[in-house]
Structure formats: structure tokens, C-alpha cells
Short mmCIF file of C-alpha atoms in Angstrom, two decimals:
data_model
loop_
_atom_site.label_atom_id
_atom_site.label_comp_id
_atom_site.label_asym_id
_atom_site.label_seq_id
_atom_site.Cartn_x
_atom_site.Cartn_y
_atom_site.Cartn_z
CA UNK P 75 60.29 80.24 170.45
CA UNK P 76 59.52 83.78 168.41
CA UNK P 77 61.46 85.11 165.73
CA UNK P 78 60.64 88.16 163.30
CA UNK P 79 60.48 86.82 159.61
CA UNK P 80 61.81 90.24 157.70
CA UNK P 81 60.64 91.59 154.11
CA UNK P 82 63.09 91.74 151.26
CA UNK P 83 63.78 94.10 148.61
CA UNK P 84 65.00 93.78 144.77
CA UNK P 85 68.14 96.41 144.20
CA UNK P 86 67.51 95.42 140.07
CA UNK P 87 66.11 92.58 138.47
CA UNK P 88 67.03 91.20 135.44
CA UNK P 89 64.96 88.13 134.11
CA UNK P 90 67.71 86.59 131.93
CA UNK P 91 65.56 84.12 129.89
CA UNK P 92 62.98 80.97 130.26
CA UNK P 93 64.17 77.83 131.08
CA UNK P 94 63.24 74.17 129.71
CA UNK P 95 62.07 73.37 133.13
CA UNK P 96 59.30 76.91 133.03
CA UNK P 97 61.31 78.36 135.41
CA UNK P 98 63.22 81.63 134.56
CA UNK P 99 66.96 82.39 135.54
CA UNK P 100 67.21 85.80 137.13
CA UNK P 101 70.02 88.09 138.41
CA UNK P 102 69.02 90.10 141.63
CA UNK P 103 70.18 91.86 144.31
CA UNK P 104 68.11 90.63 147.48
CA UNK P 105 68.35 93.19 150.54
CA UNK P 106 66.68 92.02 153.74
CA UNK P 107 64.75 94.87 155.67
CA UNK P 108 64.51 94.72 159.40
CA UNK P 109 62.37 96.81 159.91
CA UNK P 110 59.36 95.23 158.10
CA UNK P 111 58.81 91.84 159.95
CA UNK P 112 56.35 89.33 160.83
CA UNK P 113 56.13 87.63 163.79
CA UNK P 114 56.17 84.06 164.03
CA UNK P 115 55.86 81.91 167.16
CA UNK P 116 56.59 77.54 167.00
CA UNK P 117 56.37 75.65 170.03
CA UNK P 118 55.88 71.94 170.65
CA UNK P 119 52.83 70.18 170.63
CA UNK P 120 51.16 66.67 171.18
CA UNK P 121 48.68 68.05 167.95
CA UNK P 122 49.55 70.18 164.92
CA UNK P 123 48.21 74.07 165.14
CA UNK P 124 48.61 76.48 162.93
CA UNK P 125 46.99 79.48 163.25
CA UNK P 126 47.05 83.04 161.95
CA UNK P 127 46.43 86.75 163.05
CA UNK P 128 46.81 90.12 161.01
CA UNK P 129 46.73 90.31 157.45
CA UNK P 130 43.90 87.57 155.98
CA UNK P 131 46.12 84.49 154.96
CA UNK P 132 45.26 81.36 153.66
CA UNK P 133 45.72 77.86 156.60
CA UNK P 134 47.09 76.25 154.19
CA UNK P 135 50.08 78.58 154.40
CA UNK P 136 53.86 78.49 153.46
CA UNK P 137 55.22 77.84 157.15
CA UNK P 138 52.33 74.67 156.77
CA UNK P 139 54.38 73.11 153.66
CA UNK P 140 57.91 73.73 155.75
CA UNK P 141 56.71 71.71 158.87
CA UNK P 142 55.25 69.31 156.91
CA UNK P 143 58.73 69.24 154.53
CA UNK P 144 60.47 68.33 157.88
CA UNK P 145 57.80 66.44 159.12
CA UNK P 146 58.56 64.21 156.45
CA UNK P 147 62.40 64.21 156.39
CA UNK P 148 62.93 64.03 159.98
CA UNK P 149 61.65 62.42 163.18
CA UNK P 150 60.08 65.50 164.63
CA UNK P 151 56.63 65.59 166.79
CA UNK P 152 53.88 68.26 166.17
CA UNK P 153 54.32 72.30 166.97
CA UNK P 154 51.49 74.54 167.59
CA UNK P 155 52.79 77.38 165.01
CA UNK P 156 51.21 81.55 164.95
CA UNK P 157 52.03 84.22 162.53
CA UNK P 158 51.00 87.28 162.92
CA UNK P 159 51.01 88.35 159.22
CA UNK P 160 52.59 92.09 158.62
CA UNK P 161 54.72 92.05 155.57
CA UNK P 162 51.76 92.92 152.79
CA UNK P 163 51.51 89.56 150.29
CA UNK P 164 51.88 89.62 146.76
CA UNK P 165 53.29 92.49 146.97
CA UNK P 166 57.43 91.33 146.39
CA UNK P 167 58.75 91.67 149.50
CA UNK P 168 59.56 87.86 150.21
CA UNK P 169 57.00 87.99 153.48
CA UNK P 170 56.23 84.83 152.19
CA UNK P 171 59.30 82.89 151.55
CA UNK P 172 60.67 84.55 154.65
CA UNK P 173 57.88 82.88 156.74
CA UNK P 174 59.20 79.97 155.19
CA UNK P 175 62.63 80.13 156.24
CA UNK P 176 62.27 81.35 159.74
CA UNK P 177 60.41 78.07 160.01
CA UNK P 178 62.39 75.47 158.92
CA UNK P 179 65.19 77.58 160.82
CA UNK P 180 62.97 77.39 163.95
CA UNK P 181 62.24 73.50 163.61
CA UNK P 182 65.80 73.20 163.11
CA UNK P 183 66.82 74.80 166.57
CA UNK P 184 63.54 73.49 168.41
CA UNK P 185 64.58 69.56 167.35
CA UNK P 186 68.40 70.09 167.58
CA UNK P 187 68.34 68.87 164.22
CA UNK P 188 71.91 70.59 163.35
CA UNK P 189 71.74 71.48 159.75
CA UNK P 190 73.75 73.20 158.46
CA UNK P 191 73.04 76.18 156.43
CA UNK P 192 73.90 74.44 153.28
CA UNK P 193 71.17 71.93 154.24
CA UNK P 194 68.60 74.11 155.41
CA UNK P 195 68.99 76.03 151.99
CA UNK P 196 68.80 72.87 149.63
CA UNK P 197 65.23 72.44 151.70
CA UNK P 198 64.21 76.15 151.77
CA UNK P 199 64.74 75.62 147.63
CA UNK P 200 62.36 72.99 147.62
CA UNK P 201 59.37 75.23 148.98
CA UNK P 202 60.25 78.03 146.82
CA UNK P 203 63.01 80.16 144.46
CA UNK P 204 62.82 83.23 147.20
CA UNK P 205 63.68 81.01 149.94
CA UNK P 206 67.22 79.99 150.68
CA UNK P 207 67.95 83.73 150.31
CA UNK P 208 66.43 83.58 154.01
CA UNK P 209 68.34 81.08 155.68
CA UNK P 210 71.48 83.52 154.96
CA UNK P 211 69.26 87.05 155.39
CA UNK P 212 71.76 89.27 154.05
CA UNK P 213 73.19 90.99 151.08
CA UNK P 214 73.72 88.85 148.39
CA UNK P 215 73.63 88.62 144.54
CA UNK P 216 70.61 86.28 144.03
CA UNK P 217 71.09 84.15 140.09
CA UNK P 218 69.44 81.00 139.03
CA UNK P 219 66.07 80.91 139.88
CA UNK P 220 66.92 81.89 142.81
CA UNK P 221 69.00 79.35 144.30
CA UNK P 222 72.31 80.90 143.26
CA UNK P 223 73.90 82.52 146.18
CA UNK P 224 76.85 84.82 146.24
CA UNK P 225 77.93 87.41 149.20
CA UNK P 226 78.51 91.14 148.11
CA UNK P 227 79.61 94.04 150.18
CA UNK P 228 76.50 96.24 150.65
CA UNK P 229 75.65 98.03 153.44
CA UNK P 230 72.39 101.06 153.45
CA UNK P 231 72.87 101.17 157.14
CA UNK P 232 73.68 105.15 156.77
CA UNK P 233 70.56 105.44 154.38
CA UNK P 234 66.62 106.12 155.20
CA UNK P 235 64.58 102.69 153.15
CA UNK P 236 61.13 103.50 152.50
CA UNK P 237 58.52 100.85 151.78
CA UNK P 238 55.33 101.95 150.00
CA UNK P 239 52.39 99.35 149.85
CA UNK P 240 49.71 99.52 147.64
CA UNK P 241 46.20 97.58 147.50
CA UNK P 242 47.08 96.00 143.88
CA UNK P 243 48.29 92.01 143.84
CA UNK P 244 50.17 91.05 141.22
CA UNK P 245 50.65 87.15 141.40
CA UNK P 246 53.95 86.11 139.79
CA UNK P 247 52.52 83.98 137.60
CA UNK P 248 50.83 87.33 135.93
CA UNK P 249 54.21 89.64 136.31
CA UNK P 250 55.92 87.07 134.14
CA UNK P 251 53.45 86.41 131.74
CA UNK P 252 53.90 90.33 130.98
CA UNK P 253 57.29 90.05 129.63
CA UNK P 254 58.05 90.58 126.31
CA UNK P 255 61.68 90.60 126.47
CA UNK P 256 64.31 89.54 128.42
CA UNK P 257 67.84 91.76 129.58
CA UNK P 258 70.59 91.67 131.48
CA UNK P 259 71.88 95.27 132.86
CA UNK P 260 75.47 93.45 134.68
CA UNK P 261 74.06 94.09 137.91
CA UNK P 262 77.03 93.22 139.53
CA UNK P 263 78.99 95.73 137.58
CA UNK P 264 76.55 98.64 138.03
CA UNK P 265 76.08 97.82 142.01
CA UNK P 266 79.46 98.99 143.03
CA UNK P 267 78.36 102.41 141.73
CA UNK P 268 77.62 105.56 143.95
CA UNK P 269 74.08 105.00 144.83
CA UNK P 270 73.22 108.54 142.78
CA UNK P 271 73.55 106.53 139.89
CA UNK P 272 71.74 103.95 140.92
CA UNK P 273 68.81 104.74 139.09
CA UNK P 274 70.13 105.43 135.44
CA UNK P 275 71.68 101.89 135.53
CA UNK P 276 69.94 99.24 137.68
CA UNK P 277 66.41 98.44 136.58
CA UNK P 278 63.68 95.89 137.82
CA UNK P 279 62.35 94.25 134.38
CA UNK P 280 58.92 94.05 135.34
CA UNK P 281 58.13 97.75 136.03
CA UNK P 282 57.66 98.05 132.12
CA UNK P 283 54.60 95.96 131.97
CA UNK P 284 53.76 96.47 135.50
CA UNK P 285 53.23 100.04 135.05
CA UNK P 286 51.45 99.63 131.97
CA UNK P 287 48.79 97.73 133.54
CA UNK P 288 48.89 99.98 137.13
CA UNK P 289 49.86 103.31 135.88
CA UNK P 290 49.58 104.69 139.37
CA UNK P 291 52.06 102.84 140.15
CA UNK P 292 54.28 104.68 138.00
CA UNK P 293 52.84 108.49 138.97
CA UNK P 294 53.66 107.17 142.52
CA UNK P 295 57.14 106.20 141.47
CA UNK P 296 57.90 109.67 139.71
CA UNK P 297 56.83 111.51 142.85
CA UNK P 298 58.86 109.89 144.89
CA UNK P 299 62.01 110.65 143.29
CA UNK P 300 60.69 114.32 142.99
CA UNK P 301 60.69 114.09 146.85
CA UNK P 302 64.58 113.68 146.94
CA UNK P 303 64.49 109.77 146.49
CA UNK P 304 68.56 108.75 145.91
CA UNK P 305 66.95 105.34 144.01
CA UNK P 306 63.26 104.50 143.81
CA UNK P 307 62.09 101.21 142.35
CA UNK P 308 59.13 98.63 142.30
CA UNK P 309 60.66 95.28 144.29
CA UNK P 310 60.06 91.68 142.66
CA UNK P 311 57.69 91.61 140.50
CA UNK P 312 55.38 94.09 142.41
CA UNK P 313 53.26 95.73 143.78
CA UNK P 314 55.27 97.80 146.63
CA UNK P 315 57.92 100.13 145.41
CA UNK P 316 60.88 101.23 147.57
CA UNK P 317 63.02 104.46 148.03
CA UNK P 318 66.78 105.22 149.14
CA UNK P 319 66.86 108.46 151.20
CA UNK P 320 69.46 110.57 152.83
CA UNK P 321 69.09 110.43 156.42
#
């Protein structure tokens, strides 16, 4: 069984305050891109396998913590597992939550477990915030800390989205220890708007301090609105920024 575990991108991002729990509430808009994907391949096995090919990634990886989440909750046997890593990492486009996902997804069809996607979500949550985003894998207005799930009507299918990597890692742990304040722009107000206005109204909080610490991050920003960008911003909390084009 092969699937293709797709990137993400932030359309704003407001972090909303800290929690008693160290967790942060957030309002986002999570967009899935299809066409930045990794591949992932599961197939049953009398021993566990995991391995790995692409971009370096650690064995101990994400899709390693879902099997063993269902390994745990359900009578499953062992899966041989590949991912051919694609999606850059640490670089907030959800390659690794996605990964996630597309896993427990995968066990779920392999092992005709028949969750539903209420129940694969409550699971996805308990590997990380970014995750049950996947299990649905479509536009949606992302609150909480990211288990907060409601549908909007979004569709870029008529635009050009460019994804520009960069060689800086920001761990998330870092991005958020950058903040020094805390906003909330009413993304779901200011999303409804014509996309030219996009970027005079929806912000991602952690360019700020971001860009402070990477300032070519924010020269490559500027160019790429001079090159006719409709809405250019730095997804999650960085490092690869992301442009709306005409086609």
C-alpha cells in the first residue's frame, strides 16, 4: 500500500496566547499542497521495518510513534514501513505530521480497523497539534492548538503556489520562544477577502522575530512580491516561505 503524504501551508497565523498546559492556542488557516509530497509505503510483516530514503531523517521517526500508537490500541501484527522523505523538515510545511497521518490512515485501511475520521483524529492529536488537520487534508480554519477543526470554502485551484525552501531550521520550540506578543488579526473575517488584499491583512506572527534572526529570509520575501507575488508569506513557524501567483 503507497500513498503520498502532502506538505501544508499557513494562509495567517495568529498565536492567540499561552496556555496553563505550555501549549499555545492558535488561529490558522491550514492549506494542503499536492504537489509537495512524500512517499510512504506500509505493508505487512512477520517483523517491524522501518526504513528511510531521501532527505536524512531520524529511525526513530513520526510514522514509528503512529504504528506503535496503534500497535498499542489495537490488535494489529507488524508492517515493514518506507518513506521516502521529500517535504524539507523543520521547515513548516507539516511533512512531518502529514507522515503521521497517512500512517495511522494506512494502518487503518491495511487492518480494516474502520475508524472513523473522528477517531483517527482524536489519535492523530495524540502524536501531535499539526496532525488531525491530515486525516481531513483540506481547507480548514485550524484553532486550539491545533485540534480545532472547522471547514471553509477555499479553493487556489485557478492560482500558481510557490514553495521556497531554505537551508535554515527553525525548531518550534525556538519560533515560540521568539514571541514577544501575542495577536489576533480575525482571520476568518479577513479570509473571505480578494486575495490582493491578502497581504495588508493576514499575517503569520512569527515572521517578526523570524526575520530578525534570518534577515534573508525577509530580502527573499520582499523580492518575491516584487516578482508579481498576489500574497507571499513564511508558513508555520518557518523556514520556507510561500507565494500566490496568477497563472
Amino acid at each position: 500500500m503507497i500513498s503520498y503524504p502532502n506538505a501544508k501551508i499557513n494562509i495567517g497565523l495568529d498565536v492567540l496566547g499561552k496556555r496553563d498546559d505550555g501549549y499555545h492556542n492558535i488561529s490558522s488557516i491550514f492549506y494542503p499542497v499536492m504537489s509537495l509530497t512524500d512517499i510512504l509505503e506500509i505493508k505487512k510483516s512477520n517483523d517491524f521495518i522501518f526504513t528511510s530514503s531521501g532527505k536524512k531523517i531520524d529511525n526513530n521517526n513520526i510514522c514509528v510513534k503512529a504504528f506503535n500508537l496503534f500497535k498499542k490500541e489495537f490488535d494489529i501484527s507488524n508492517v515493514n514501513i518506507h518513506l521516502h522523505k521529500r517535504i524539507p523538515i523543520c521547515a513548516g510545511l507539516g511533512g512531518g505530521s502529514s507522515d503521521a497521518s497517512f500512517t495511522l490512515k494506512m494502518l487503518n485501511d491495511l487492518f480494516n480497523l474502520n475508524l472513523t475520521n473522528e477517531q483517527l483524529k482524536f489519535y492523530a492529536l495524540m502524536i501531535g497539534a499539526d496532525c488531525p488537520f491530515f486525516i481531513e487534508n483540506k481547507p480548514m480554519l485550524v484553532e486550539g492548538v491545533g485540534e480545532k477543526l472547522k471547514n471553509i470554502k477555499l479553493n487556489l485551484d485557478a492560482y500558481d503556489i510557490k514553495v521556497y525552501s531554505s537551508d535554515i531550521k527553525v525548531s518550534t520550540v525556538e519560533a515560540y520562544s521568539l514571541l514577544k506578543s501575542f495577536k489576533n488579526s480575525n482571520l476568518g473575517h479577513n479570509i473571505k477577502k480578494p486575495i490582493n488584499t491578502w497581504q495588508e491583512n493576514i499575517f503569520n506572527n512569527f515572521e517578526e522575530p523570524i526575520f530578525q534572526l534570518y534577515p534573508k529570509l525577509k530580502e527573499k520575501k520582499r523580492k518575491i512580491i516584487e516578482d508579481g507575488a498576489l500574497y507571499c508569506s513564511m508558513t508555520g513557524t518557518g523556514s520556507s516561505i510561500y507565494a500566490i501567483f496568477k497563472k
